[in-house]
Short mmCIF file of C-alpha atoms and ligand atoms in Angstrom, two decimals:
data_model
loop_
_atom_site.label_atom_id
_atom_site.label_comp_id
_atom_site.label_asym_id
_atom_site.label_seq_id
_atom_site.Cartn_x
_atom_site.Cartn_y
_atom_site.Cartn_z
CA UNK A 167 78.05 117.82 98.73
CA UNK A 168 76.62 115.34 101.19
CA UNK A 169 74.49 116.92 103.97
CA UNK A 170 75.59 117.99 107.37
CA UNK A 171 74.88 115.33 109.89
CA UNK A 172 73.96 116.04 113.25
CA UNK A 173 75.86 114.36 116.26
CA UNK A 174 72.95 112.35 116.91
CA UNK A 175 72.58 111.21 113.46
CA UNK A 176 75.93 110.11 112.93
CA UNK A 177 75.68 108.05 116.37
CA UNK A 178 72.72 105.99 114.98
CA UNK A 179 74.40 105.64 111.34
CA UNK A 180 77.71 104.15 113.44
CA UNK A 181 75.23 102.28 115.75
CA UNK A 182 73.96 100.41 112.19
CA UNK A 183 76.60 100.26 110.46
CA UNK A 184 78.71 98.18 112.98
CA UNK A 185 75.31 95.89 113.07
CA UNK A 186 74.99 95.55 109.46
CA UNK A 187 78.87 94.90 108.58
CA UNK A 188 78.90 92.23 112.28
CA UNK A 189 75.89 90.67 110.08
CA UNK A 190 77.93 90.25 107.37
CA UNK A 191 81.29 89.11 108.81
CA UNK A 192 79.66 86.43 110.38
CA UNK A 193 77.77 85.46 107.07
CA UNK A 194 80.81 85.60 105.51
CA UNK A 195 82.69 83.64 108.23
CA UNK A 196 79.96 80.72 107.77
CA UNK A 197 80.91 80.41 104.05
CA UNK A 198 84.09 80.19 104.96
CA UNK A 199 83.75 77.41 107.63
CA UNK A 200 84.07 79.45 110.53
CA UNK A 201 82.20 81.85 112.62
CA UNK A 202 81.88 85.48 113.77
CA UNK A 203 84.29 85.10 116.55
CA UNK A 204 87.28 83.75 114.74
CA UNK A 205 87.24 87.42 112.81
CA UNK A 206 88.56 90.78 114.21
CA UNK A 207 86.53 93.44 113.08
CA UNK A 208 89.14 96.61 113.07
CA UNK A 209 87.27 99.98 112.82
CA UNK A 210 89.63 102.26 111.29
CA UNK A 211 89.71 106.07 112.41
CA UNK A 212 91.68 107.99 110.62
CA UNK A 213 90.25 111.25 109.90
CA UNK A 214 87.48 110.69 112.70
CA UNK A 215 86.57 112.23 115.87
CA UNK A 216 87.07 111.43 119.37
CA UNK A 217 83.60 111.34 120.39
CA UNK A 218 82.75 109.20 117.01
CA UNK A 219 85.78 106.43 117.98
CA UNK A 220 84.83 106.90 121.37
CA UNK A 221 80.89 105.96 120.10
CA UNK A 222 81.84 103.05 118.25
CA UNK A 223 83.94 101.28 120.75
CA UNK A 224 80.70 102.01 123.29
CA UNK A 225 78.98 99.87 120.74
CA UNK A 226 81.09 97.18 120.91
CA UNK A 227 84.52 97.90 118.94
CA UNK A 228 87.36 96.62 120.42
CA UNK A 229 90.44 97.52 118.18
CA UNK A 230 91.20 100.85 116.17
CA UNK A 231 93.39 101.46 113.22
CA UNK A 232 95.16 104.76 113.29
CA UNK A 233 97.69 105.37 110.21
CA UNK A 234 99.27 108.93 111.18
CA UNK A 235 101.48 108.54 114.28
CA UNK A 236 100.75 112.60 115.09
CA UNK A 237 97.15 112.23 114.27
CA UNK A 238 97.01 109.10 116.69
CA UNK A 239 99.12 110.55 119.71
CA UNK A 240 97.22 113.46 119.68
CA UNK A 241 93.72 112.17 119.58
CA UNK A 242 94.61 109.26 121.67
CA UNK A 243 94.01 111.11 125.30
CA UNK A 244 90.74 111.67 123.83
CA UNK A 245 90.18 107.97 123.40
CA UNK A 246 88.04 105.40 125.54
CA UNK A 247 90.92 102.83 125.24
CA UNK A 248 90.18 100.95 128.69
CA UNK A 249 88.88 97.74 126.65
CA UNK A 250 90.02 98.79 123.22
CA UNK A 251 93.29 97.84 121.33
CA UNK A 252 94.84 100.46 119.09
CA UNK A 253 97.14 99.06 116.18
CA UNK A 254 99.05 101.73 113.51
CA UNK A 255 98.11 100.40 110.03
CA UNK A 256 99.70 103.49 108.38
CA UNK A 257 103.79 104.00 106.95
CA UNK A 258 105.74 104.63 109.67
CA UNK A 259 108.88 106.34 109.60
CA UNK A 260 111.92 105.41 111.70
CA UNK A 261 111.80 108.94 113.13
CA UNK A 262 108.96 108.21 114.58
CA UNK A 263 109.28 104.51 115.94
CA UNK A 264 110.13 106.07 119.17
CA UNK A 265 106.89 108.28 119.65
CA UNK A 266 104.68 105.38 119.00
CA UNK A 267 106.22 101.90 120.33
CA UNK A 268 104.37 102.13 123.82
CA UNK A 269 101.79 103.16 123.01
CA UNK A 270 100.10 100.51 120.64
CA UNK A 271 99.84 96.83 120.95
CA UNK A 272 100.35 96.64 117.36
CA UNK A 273 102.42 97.81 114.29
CA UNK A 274 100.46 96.20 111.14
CA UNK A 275 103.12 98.19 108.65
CA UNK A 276 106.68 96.87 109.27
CA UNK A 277 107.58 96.83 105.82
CA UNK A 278 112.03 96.62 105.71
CA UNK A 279 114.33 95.30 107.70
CA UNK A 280 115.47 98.92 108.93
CA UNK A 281 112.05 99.72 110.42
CA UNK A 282 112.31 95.76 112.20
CA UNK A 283 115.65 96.95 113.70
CA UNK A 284 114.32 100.58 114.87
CA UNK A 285 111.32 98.40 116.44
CA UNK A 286 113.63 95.97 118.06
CA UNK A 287 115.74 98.80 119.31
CA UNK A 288 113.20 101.08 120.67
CA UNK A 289 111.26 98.82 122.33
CA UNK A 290 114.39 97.16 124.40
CA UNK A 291 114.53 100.83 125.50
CA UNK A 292 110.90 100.94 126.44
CA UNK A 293 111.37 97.55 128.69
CA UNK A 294 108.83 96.07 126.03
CA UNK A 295 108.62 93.45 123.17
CA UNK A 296 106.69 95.38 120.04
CA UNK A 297 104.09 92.79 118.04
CA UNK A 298 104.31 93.52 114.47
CA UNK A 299 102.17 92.48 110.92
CA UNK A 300 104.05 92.10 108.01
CA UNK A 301 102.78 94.58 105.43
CA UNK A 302 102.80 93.15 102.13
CA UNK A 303 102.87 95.18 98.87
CA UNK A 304 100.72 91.76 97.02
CA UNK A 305 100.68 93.72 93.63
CA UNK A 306 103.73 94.54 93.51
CA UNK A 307 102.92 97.81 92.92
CA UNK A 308 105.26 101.13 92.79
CA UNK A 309 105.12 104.09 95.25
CA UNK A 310 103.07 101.76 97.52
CA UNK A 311 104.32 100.95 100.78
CA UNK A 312 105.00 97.15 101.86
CA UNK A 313 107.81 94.79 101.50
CA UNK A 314 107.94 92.64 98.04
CA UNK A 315 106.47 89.39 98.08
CA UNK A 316 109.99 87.88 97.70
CA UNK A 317 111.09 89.97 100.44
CA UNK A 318 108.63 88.39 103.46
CA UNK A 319 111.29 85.46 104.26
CA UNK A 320 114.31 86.87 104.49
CA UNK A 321 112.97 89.74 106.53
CA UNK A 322 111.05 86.80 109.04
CA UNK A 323 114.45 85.25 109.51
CA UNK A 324 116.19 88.20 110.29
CA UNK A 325 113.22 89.04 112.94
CA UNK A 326 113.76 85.80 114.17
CA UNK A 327 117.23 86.63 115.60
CA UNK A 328 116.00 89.85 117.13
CA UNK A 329 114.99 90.02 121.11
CA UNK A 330 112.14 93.00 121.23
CA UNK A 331 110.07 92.27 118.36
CA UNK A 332 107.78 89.54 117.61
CA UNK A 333 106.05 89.12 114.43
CA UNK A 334 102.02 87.58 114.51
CA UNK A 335 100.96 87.57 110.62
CA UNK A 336 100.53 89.33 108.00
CA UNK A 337 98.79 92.60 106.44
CA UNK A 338 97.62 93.68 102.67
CA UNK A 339 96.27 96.38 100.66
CA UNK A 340 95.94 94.83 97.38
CA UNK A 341 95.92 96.88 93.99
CA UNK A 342 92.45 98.30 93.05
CA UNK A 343 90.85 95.89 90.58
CA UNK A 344 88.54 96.25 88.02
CA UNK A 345 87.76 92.38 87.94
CA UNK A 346 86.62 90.81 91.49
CA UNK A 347 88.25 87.36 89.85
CA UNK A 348 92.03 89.36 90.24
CA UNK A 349 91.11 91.03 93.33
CA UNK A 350 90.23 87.26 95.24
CA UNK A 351 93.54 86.31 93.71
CA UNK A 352 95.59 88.57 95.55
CA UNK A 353 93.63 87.64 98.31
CA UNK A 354 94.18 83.83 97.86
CA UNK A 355 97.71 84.68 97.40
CA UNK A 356 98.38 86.25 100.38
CA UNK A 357 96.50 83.09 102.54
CA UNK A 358 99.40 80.87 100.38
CA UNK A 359 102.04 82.65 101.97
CA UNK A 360 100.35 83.08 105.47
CA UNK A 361 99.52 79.18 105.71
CA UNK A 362 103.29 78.22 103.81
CA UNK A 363 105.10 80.58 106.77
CA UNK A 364 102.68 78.61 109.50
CA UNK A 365 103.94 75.98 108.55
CA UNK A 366 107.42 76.58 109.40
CA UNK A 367 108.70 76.85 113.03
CA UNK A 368 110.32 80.20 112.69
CA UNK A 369 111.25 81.79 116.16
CA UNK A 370 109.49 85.00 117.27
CA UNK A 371 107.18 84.93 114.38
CA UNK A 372 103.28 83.24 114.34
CA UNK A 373 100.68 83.12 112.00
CA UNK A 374 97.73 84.03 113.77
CA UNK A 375 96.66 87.11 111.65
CA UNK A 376 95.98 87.75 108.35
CA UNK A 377 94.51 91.38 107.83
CA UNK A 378 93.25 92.09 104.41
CA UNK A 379 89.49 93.58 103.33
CA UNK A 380 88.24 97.37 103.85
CA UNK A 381 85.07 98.56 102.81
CA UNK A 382 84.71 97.19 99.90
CA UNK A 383 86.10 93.93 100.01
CA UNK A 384 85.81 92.66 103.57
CA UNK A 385 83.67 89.84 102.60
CA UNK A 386 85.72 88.63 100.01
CA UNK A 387 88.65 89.11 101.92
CA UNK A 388 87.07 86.38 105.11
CA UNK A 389 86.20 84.19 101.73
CA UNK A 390 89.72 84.07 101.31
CA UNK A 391 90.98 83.67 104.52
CA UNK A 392 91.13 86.47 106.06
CA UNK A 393 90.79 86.84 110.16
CA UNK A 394 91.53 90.26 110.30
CA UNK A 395 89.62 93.10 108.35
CA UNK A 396 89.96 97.02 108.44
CA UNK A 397 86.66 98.07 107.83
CA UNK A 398 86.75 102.52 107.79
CA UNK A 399 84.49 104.59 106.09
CA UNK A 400 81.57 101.99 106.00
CA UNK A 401 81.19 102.53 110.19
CA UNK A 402 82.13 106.09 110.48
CA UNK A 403 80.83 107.91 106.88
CA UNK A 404 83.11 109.11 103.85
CA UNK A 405 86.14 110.70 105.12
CA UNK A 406 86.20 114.38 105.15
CA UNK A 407 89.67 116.01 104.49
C1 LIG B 92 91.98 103.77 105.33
C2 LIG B 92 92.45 102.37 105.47
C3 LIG B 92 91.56 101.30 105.63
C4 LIG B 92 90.04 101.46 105.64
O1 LIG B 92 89.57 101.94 104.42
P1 LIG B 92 87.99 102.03 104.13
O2 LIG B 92 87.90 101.86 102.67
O3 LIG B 92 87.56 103.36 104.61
O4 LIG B 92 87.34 100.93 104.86
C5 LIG B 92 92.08 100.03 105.81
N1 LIG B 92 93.41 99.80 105.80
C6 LIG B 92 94.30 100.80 105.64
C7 LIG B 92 95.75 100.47 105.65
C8 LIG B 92 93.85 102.10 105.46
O5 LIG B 92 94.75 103.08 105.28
#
C-alpha cells in the first residue's frame, strides 16, 4: 500500500514531475536534433481528479488525454480547458462518436474505416471537421485495439474522399518488451511509415504528429522520432482504480 498523500503533497509531486520529465524531453529532443518545443508533452488523466488536471495545466500543461468518453464528459465541466486542448486517446465506440465529436480537438484512436465514416458523419452534423490520429496496432498484437499495419493506406485513402474528417499523423502503443532493442524497433517502425505517408500528397491527411512513448518509454520514443508523447502516471502518481 502506498501512503495517503495529502492535496498539498500531490500538488508539489505534479509541480516536479512535469519539471523533471520537461528536463528530459528536451534532453531527449537534443539527441535527436531538435529541441523542447518541437515535442508535445500530453499529460494523460484518466483516472485523475479535477483539481489534479486542473493543477497540472496551472503549471504549464496544455493538452490532456482522456480514454473513457463518460469519464471525460463528465469530468470535463470540472476542467480549466480555457488554454488547454483535450484529445481522446482511448477505443471509442461508434455509439459514442456522437457524445464526444465537439467536444475535443482530437481523436488519437480512429482505428477502421467504420469509426472514419461515424466521424465524418457526425461531425457534418455538428457544422465541424473532426482531426483524427491513426492508431496503429505496431505489434500486431490480438485483442489490442488499432488498425493493422497493412491496414493504414487503404484506410488514408478512403479518408481522403471524406468531407468532415481530416487525418494529422499517427498514434502507437507498442507491445510490452522485454528487450529495449525490440521496443526502439517498433518505434523506428512506426517513424518509417509516418515519414513514407509524408511523403505522399494524400488529401485531408498530414503528417505532423507522431504520438508514441508513456512513462516508460518517452525518451526512447523522441529518439525515434516521436513529436508527440503521452506521459500519465509519471505526472499525476500510480493510478488508483
Ligand atoms: C494510460 C495511457 C497512457 C499513459 O500511460 P502511463 O504509463 O501512465 O504514462 C498513454 N497512452 C494511452 C493510450 C493510455 O491509455
Amino acid at each position: 500500500m502506498t501512503e495517503k498523500l495529502s492535496v498539498d503533497e500531490r500538488f508539489r509531486n505534479i509541480e516536479h514531475n512535469l519539471c523533471f520529465i520537461n528536463e528530459q524531453i528536451a534532453l531527449s529532443a537534443q539527441k535527436s536534433g531538435r529541441t523542447r518545443e518541437d515535442i508535445r508533452l500530453m499529460a494523460v488523466t484518466k483516472t485523475v481528479e479535477p483539481i489534479f488536471i486542473n493543477h497540472a495545466i496551472k503549471c504549464g500543461v496544455d493538452l490532456i488525454g482522456e480514454n473513457k468518453v463518460q469519464e471525460f464528459l463528465s469530468k470535463r465541466e470540472y476542467l480549466k480547458l480555457e488554454n488547454c486542448e483535450a484529445h481522446l486517446i482511448g477505443h471509442l465506440q461508434r455509439n459514442k462518436v456522437k457524445q464526444i465529436v465537439p467536444f475535443v480537438s482530437m481523436i488519437q484512436s480512429l482505428d477502421s474505416l467504420k469509426l472514419a465514416k461515424e466521424i465524418d458523419s457526425q461531425s457534418e452534423k455538428a457544422g465541424i471537421v473532426s482531426d483524427c490520429l491513426v492508431e496503429v496496432n505496431v505489434g500486431d498484437e490480438e485483442n489490442k485495439t488499432g488498425i493493422s499495419f497493412d491496414d493504414v493506406m487503404p484506410l488514408l485513402e478512403e479518408i481522403s474522399r471524406m468531407q468532415h474528417i481530416t487525418v494529422s499523423g499517427l498514434m502507437a502503443v507498442p507491445p510490452i518488451c522485454e528487450e529495449k532493442a525490440q521496443l526502439l524497433k517498433y518505434f523506428e517502425k512506426m517513424h518509417d511509415l509516418f515519414v513514407d505517408i509524408s511523403r505522399q500528397n494524400i488529401d485531408n491527411i498530414t503528417m505532423r504528429f507522431l504520438s508514441m512513448g508513456m512513462s516508460g518509454d518517452y525518451n526512447e520514443a523522441i529518439l525515434c522520432g516521436a513529436n508527440m508523447v503521452r506521459v500519465g502516471s509519471s505526472i499525476f502518481g500510480p493510478r488508483l482504480y
